[in-house]
Coordinates of C-alpha atoms and ligand atoms in Angstrom, one line a residue:
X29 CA 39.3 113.9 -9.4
X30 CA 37.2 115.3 -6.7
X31 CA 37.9 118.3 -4.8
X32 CA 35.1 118.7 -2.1
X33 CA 35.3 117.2 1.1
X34 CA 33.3 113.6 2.1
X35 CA 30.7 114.2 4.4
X36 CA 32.4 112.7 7.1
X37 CA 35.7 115.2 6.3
X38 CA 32.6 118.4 6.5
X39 CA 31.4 117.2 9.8
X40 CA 35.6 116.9 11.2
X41 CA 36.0 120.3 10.1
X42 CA 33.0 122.0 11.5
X43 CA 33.4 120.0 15.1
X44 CA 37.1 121.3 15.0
X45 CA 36.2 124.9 14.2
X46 CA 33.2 125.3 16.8
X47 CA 35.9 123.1 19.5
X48 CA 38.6 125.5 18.5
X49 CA 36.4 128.9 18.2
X50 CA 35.1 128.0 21.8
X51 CA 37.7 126.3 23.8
X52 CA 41.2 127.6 22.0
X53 CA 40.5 131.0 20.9
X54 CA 39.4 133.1 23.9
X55 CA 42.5 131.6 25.9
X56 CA 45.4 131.7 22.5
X57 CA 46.4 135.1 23.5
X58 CA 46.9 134.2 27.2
X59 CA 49.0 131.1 26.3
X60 CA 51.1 133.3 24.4
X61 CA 51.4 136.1 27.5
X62 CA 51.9 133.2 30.3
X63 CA 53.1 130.5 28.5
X64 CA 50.7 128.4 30.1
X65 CA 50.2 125.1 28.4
X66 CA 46.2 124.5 29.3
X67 CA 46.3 120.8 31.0
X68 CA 42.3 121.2 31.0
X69 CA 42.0 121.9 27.6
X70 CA 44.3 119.1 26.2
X71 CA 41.9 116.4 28.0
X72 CA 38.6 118.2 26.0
X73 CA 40.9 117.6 22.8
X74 CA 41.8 114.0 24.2
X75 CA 38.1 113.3 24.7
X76 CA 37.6 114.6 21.0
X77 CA 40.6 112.1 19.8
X78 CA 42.1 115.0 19.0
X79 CA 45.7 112.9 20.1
X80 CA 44.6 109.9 18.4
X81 CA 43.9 111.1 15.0
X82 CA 45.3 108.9 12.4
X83 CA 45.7 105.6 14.7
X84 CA 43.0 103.0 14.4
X85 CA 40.5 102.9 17.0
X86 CA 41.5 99.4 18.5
X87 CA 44.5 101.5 20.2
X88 CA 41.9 104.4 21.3
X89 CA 42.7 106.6 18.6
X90 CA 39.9 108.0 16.0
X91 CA 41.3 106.1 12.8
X92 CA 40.6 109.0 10.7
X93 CA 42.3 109.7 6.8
X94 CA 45.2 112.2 6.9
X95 CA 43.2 114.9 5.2
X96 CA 41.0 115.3 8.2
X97 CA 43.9 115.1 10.2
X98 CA 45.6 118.0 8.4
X99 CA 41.9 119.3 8.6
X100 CA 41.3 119.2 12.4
X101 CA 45.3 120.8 12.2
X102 CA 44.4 123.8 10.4
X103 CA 41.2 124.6 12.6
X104 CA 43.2 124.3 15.4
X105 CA 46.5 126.3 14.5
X106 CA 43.9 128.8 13.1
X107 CA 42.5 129.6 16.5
X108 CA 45.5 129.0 19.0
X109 CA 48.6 128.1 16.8
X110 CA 50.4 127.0 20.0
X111 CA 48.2 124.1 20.2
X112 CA 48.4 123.2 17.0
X113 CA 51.9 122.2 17.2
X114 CA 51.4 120.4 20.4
X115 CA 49.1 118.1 18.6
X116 CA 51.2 117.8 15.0
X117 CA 54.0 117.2 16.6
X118 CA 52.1 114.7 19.0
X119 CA 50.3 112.5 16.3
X120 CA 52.6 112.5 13.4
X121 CA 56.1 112.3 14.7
X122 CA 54.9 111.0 18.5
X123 CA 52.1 108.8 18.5
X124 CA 52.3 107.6 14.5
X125 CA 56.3 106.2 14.3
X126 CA 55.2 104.2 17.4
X127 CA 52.0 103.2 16.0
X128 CA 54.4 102.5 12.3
X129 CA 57.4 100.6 13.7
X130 CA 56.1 99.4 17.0
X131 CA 55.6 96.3 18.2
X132 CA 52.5 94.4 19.5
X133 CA 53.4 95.1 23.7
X134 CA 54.7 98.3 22.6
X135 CA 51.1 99.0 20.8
X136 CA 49.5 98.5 23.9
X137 CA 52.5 100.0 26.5
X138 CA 52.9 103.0 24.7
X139 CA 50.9 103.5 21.8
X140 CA 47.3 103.3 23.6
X141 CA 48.0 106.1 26.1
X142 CA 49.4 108.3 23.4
X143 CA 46.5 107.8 21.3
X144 CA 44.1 108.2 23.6
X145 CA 45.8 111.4 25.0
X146 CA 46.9 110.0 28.7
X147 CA 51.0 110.8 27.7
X148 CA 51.7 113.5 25.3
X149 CA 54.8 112.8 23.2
X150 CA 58.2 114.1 21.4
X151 CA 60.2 113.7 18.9
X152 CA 63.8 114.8 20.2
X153 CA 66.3 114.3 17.2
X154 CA 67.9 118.4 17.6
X155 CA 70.9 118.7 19.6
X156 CA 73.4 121.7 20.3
X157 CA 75.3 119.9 17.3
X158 CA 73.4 118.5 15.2
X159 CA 70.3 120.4 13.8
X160 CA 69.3 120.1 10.2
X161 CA 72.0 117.6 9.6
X162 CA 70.4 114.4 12.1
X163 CA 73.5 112.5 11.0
X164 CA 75.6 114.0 13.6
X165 CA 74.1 112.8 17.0
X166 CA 76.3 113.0 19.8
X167 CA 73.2 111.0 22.0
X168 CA 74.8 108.0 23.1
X169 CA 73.1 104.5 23.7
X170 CA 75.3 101.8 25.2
X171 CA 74.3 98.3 25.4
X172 CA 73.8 97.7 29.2
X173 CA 72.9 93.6 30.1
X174 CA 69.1 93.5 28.5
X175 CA 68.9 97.3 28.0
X176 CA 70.7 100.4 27.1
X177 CA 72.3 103.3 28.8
X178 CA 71.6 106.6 27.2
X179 CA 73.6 109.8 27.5
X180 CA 73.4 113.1 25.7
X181 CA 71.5 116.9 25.5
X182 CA 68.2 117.4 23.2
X183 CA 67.0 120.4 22.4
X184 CA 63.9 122.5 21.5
X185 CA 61.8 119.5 22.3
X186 CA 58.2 120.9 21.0
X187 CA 55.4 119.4 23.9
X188 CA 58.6 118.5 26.4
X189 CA 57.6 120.4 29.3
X190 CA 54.3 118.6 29.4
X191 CA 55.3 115.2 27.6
X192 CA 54.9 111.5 29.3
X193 CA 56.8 109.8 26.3
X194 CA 59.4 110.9 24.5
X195 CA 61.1 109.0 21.4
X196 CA 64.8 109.6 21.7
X197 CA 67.3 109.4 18.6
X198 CA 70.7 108.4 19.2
X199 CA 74.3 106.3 17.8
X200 CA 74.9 103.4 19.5
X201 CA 78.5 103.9 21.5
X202 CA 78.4 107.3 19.8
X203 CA 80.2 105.5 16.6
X204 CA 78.1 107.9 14.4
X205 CA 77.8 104.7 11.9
X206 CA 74.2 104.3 10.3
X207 CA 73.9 101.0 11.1
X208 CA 73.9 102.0 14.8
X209 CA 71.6 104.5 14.7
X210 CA 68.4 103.7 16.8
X211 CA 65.4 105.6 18.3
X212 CA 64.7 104.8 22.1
X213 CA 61.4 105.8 23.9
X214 CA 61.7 106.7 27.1
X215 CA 58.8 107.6 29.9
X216 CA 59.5 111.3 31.2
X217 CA 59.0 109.8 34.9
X218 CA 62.6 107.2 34.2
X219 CA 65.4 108.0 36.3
X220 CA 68.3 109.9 34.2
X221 CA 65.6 111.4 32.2
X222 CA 65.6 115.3 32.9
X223 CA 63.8 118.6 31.6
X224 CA 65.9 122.0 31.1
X225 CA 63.9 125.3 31.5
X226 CA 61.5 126.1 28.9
X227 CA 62.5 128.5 26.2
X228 CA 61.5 131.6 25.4
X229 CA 60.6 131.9 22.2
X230 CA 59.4 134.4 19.6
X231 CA 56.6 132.8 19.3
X232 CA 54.6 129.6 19.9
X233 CA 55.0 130.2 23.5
X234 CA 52.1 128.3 24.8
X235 CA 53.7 125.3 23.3
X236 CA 56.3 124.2 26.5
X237 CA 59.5 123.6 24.4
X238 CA 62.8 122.6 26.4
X239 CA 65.8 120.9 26.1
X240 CA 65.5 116.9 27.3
X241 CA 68.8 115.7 29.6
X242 CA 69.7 111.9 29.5
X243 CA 72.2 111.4 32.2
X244 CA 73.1 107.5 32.3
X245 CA 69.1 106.6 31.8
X246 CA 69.0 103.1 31.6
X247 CA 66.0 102.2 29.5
X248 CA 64.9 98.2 29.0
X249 CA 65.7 96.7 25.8
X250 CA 61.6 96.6 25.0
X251 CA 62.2 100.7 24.8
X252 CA 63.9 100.4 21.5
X253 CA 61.5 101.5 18.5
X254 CA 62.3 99.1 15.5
X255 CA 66.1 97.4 15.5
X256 CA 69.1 98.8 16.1
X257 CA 70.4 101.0 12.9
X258 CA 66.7 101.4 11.7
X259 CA 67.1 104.9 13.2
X260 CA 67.5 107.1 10.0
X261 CA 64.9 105.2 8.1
X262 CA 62.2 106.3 10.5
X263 CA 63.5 109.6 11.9
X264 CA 63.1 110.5 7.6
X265 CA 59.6 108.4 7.5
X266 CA 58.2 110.4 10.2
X267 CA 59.3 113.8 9.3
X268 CA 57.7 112.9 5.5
X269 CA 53.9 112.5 7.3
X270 CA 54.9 115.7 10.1
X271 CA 55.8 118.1 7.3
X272 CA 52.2 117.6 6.1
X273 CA 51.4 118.0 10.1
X274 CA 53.9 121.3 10.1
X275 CA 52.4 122.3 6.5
X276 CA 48.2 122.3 8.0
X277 CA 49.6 124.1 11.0
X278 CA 51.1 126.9 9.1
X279 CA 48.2 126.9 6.6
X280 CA 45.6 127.6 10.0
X281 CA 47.8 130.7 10.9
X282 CA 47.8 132.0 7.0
X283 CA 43.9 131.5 7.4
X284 CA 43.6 133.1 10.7
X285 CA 45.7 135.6 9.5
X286 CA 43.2 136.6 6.2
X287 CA 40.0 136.2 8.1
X288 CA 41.6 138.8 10.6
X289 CA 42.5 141.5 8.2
X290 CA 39.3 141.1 5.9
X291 CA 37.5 141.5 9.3
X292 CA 39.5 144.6 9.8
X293 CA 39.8 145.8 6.3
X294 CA 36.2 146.2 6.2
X295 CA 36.0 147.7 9.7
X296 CA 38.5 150.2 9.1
X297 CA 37.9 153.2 7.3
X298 CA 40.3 156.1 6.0
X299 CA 39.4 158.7 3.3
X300 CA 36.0 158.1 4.1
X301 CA 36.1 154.6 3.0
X302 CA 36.7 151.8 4.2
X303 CA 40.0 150.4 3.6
X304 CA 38.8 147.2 1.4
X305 CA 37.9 149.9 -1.7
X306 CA 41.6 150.7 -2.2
X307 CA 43.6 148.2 -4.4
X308 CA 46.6 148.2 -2.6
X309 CA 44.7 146.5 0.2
X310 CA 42.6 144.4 -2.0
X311 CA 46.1 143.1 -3.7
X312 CA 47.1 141.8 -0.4
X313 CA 43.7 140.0 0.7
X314 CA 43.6 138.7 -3.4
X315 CA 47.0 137.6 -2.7
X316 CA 46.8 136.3 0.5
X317 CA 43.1 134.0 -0.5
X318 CA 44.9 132.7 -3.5
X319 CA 48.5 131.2 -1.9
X320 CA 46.3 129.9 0.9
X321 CA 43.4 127.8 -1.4
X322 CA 47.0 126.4 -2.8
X323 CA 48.3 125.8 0.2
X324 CA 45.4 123.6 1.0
X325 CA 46.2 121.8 -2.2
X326 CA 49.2 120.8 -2.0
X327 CA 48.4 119.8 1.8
X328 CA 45.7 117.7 0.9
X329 CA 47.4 116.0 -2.1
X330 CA 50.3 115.0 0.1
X331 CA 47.9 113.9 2.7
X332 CA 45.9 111.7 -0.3
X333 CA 49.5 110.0 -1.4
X334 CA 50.2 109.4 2.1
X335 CA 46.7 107.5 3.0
X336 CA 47.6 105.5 -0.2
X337 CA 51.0 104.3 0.8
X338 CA 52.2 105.8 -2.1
X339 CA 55.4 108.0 -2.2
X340 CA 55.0 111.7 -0.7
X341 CA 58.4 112.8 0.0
X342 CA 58.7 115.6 -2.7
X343 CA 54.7 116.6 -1.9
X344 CA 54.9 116.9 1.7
X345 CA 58.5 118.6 1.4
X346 CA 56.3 120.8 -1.6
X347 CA 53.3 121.4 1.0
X348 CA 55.0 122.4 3.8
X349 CA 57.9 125.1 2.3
X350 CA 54.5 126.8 0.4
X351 CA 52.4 126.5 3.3
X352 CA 55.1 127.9 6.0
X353 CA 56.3 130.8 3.5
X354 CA 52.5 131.7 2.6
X355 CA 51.8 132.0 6.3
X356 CA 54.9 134.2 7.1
X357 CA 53.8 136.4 4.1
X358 CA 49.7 136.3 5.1
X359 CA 51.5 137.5 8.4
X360 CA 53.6 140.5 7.0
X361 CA 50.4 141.3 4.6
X362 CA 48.2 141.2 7.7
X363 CA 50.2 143.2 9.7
X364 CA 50.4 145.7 6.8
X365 CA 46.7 145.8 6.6
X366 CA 46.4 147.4 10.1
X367 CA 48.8 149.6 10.0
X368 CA 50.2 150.6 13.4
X369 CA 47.7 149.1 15.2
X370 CA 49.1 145.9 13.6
X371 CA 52.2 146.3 15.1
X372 CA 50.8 146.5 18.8
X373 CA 49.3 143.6 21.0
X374 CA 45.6 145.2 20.8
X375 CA 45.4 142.6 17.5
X376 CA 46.2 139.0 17.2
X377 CA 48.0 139.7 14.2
X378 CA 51.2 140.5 15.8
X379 CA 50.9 137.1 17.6
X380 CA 50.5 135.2 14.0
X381 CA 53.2 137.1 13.1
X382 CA 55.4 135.5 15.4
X383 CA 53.5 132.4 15.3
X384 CA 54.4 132.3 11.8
X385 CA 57.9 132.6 11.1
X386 CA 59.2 129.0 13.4
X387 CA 57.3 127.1 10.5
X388 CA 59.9 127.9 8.2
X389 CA 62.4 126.5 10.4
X390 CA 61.2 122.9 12.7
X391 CA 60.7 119.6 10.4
X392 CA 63.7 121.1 8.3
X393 CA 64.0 124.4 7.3
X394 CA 63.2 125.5 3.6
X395 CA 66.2 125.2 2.4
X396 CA 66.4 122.3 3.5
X397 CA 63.1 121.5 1.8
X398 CA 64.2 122.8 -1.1
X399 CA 67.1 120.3 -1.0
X400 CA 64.5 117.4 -0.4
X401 CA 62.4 118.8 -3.6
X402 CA 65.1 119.5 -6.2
X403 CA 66.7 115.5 -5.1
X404 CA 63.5 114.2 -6.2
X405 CA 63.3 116.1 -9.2
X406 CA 63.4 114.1 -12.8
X407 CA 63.6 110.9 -10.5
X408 CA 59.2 109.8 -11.0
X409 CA 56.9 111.6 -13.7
Ligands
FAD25 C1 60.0 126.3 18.5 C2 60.8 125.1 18.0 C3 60.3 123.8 18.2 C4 61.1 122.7 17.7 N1 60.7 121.5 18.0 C5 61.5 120.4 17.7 C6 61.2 119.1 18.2 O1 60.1 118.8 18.7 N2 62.1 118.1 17.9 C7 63.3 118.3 17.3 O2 64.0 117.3 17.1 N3 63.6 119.5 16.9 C8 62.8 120.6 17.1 N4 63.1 121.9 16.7 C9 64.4 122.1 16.1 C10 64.3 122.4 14.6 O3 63.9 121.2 13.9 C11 65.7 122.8 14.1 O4 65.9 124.1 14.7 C12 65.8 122.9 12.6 O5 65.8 121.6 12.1 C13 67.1 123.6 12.2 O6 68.2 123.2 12.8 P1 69.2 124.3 13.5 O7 68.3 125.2 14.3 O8 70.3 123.6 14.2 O9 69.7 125.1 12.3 P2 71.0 124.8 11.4 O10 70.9 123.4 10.9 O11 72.2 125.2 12.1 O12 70.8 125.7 10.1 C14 71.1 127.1 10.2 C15 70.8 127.7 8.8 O13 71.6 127.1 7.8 C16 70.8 126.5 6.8 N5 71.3 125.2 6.4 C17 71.7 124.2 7.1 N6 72.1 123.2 6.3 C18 72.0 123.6 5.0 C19 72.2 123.0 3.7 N7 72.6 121.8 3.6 N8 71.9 123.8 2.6 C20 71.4 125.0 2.7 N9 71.2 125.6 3.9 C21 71.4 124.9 5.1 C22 69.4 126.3 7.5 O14 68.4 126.3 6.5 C23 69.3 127.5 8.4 O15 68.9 128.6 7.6 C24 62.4 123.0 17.1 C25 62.8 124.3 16.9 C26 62.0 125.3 17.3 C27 62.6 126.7 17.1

């Protein structure tokens, strides 16, 4: 058992933290104000292979391990968390299901311009009716000559207002039977294919999420992602390898987060000292270091089963409920830690704060992680 990094894993994580420090941080705040998504960024990150991560290099992508994936995640999220979940949401439930259950011509249609950053991409299984139970669509794909017709209303698409492909999950003729549930992919420039406002969120809000409208979109049959009724089997095979995605995101804003209020704690004084001799304060930072080095952990373990091929569901489920909850908590600690200052915008700590809480909910929501972990449980040693 080894628990340093390879050479090649050092060398990711200190080109994603001087990329991130330089290009991500000095404009995180303004994403958040604006809700600008920073087109002239993304293509830096694109040159880096920041979209490719985890696809091999004969599709464009960098053909890197998951744990410098989850890696090049966390340095990311820790500097401008909004990004982060454009590019999670981009490689693992986008780019790498196409990559997965793709064919050859879709490999090269779709898959090369993903991976190489041309077309960002979604993953738009939430509807007004069916959130963390995917069983429900009410997306409808009907068989139309040698394609398919598509109808229906997806919401909180992560990436959607900037996205060139989109992978769509829907029944076919709405029968709600699995083995007619199928995943579609469908350019954002197709007729029928529309985009609702962006939200406004709590937080994230440089990332443009919005709803995605089919209206009778007629998509070629070579747009369907694996056969019909395959759609379940991928939609849960994805959200197994974005979990990890969601769980590295998360564990960036815990550690942005602790570098924050250390930074502070030290700067700040009260009772002529500064505020890191009291042991209140030095709980929280103790506290905070500790569910965060697990939080890596259990990230990198499920990213190690994952490059292996070997079964990850309960350690990715594990990975991202502790990382998402130790990232809301480094947030409330944080905020603690500079008292009312924490609770204006003069600190970045009231943007991780609302950063923080949406990982607890997108790629299923801890209980519903909880629900994946206890299933598993006395099932493999
Ligand atoms: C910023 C943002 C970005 C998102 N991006 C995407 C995206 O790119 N693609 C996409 O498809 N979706 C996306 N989502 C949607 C997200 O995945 C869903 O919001 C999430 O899965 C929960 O679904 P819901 O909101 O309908 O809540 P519901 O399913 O209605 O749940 C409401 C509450 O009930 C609880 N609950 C539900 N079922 C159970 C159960 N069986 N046992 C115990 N408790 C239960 C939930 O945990 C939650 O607390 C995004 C959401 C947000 C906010």
């Amino acid at each position: 058992m080894r628990f340093e990094p390879s050479m090649k894993q050092a060398v990711i994580r200190r080109t994603a933290r001087r990329f991130s420090e330089e290009k991500l941080a000095p404009i995180a705040a303004e994403m958040d104000v604006t809700g600008r998504f920073p087109l002239e960024v993304a293509a830096e990150m694109a040159a880096l292979q920041y979209f490719g991560l985890v696809i091999p290099q004969s599709f464009g992508g960098a053909g890197l391990d998951m744990i410098s994936y989850a890696i090049v995640v966390e340095e990311i999220s820790r500097a401008c968390a909004a990004m982060g979940l454009c590019v999670s949401v981009h490689n693992s439930v986008s780019a790498y299901p196409v990559y997965e259950f793709g064919t050859r011509e879709q490999h090269e249609k779709f898959l090369a311009p993903l991976a190489k950053g041309e077309k960002i991409g979604t993953f738009c299984l939430t509807e007004p009716n069916a959130g963390s139970d995917a069983s429900c669509l009410e997306t409808m794909a009907v068989r139309d000559g040698d394609g398919y017709i598509l109808n229906g209303n997806k919401i909180f698409v992560t990436n959607g207002g900037v996205s060139g492909l989109n992978l769509i999950f829907a029944f076919l003729n709405g029968s709600g039977k699995s083995k007619e549930y199928c995943v579609f992919i469908v350019e954002s420039e197709r007729r029928g294919l529309d985009k609702g406002q962006v939200e406004e969120l709590m937080g994230m809000r440089g990332n443009p999420v919005c709803p995605i409208i089919l209206n009778d979109c007629r998509i070629p049959a070579e747009n369907r992602l694996g056969e019909e009724g395959q759609g379940m089997k991928i939609a849960l095979s994805t959200l197994s390898g974005g979990r990890i995605g969601i769980g590295a995101q998360a564990l960036g804003i815990a550690q942005a987060c602790l570098d924050v209020s250390l930074r502070y704690a030290t700067e700040r004084h009260q009772f002529n000292k500064p505020l890191t001799e009291f042991d209140a304060i030095k709980g929280f930072l103790a506290d905070m270091a500790t569910r965060i080095e697990a939080a890596r952990l259990l990230i990198f373990r499920a990213c190690w089963l994952r490059d292996r091929g070997m079964d990850h569901v309960r350690e990715s489920a594990m990975a991202k409920l502790f990382a998402s909850e130790t990232a809301v908590e480094s947030a409330r600690y944080g905020l603690q830690i500079h008292g009312g200052y924490g609770y204006s915008k003069a600190y970045p700590i009231e943007r991780y704060y609302r950063d923080a809480k949406v990982c607890e909910i997108y790629e299923g929501t801890s209980e519903i992680q909880r629900m994946v972990i206890a299933r598993t449980l006395g099932k493999r040693s």
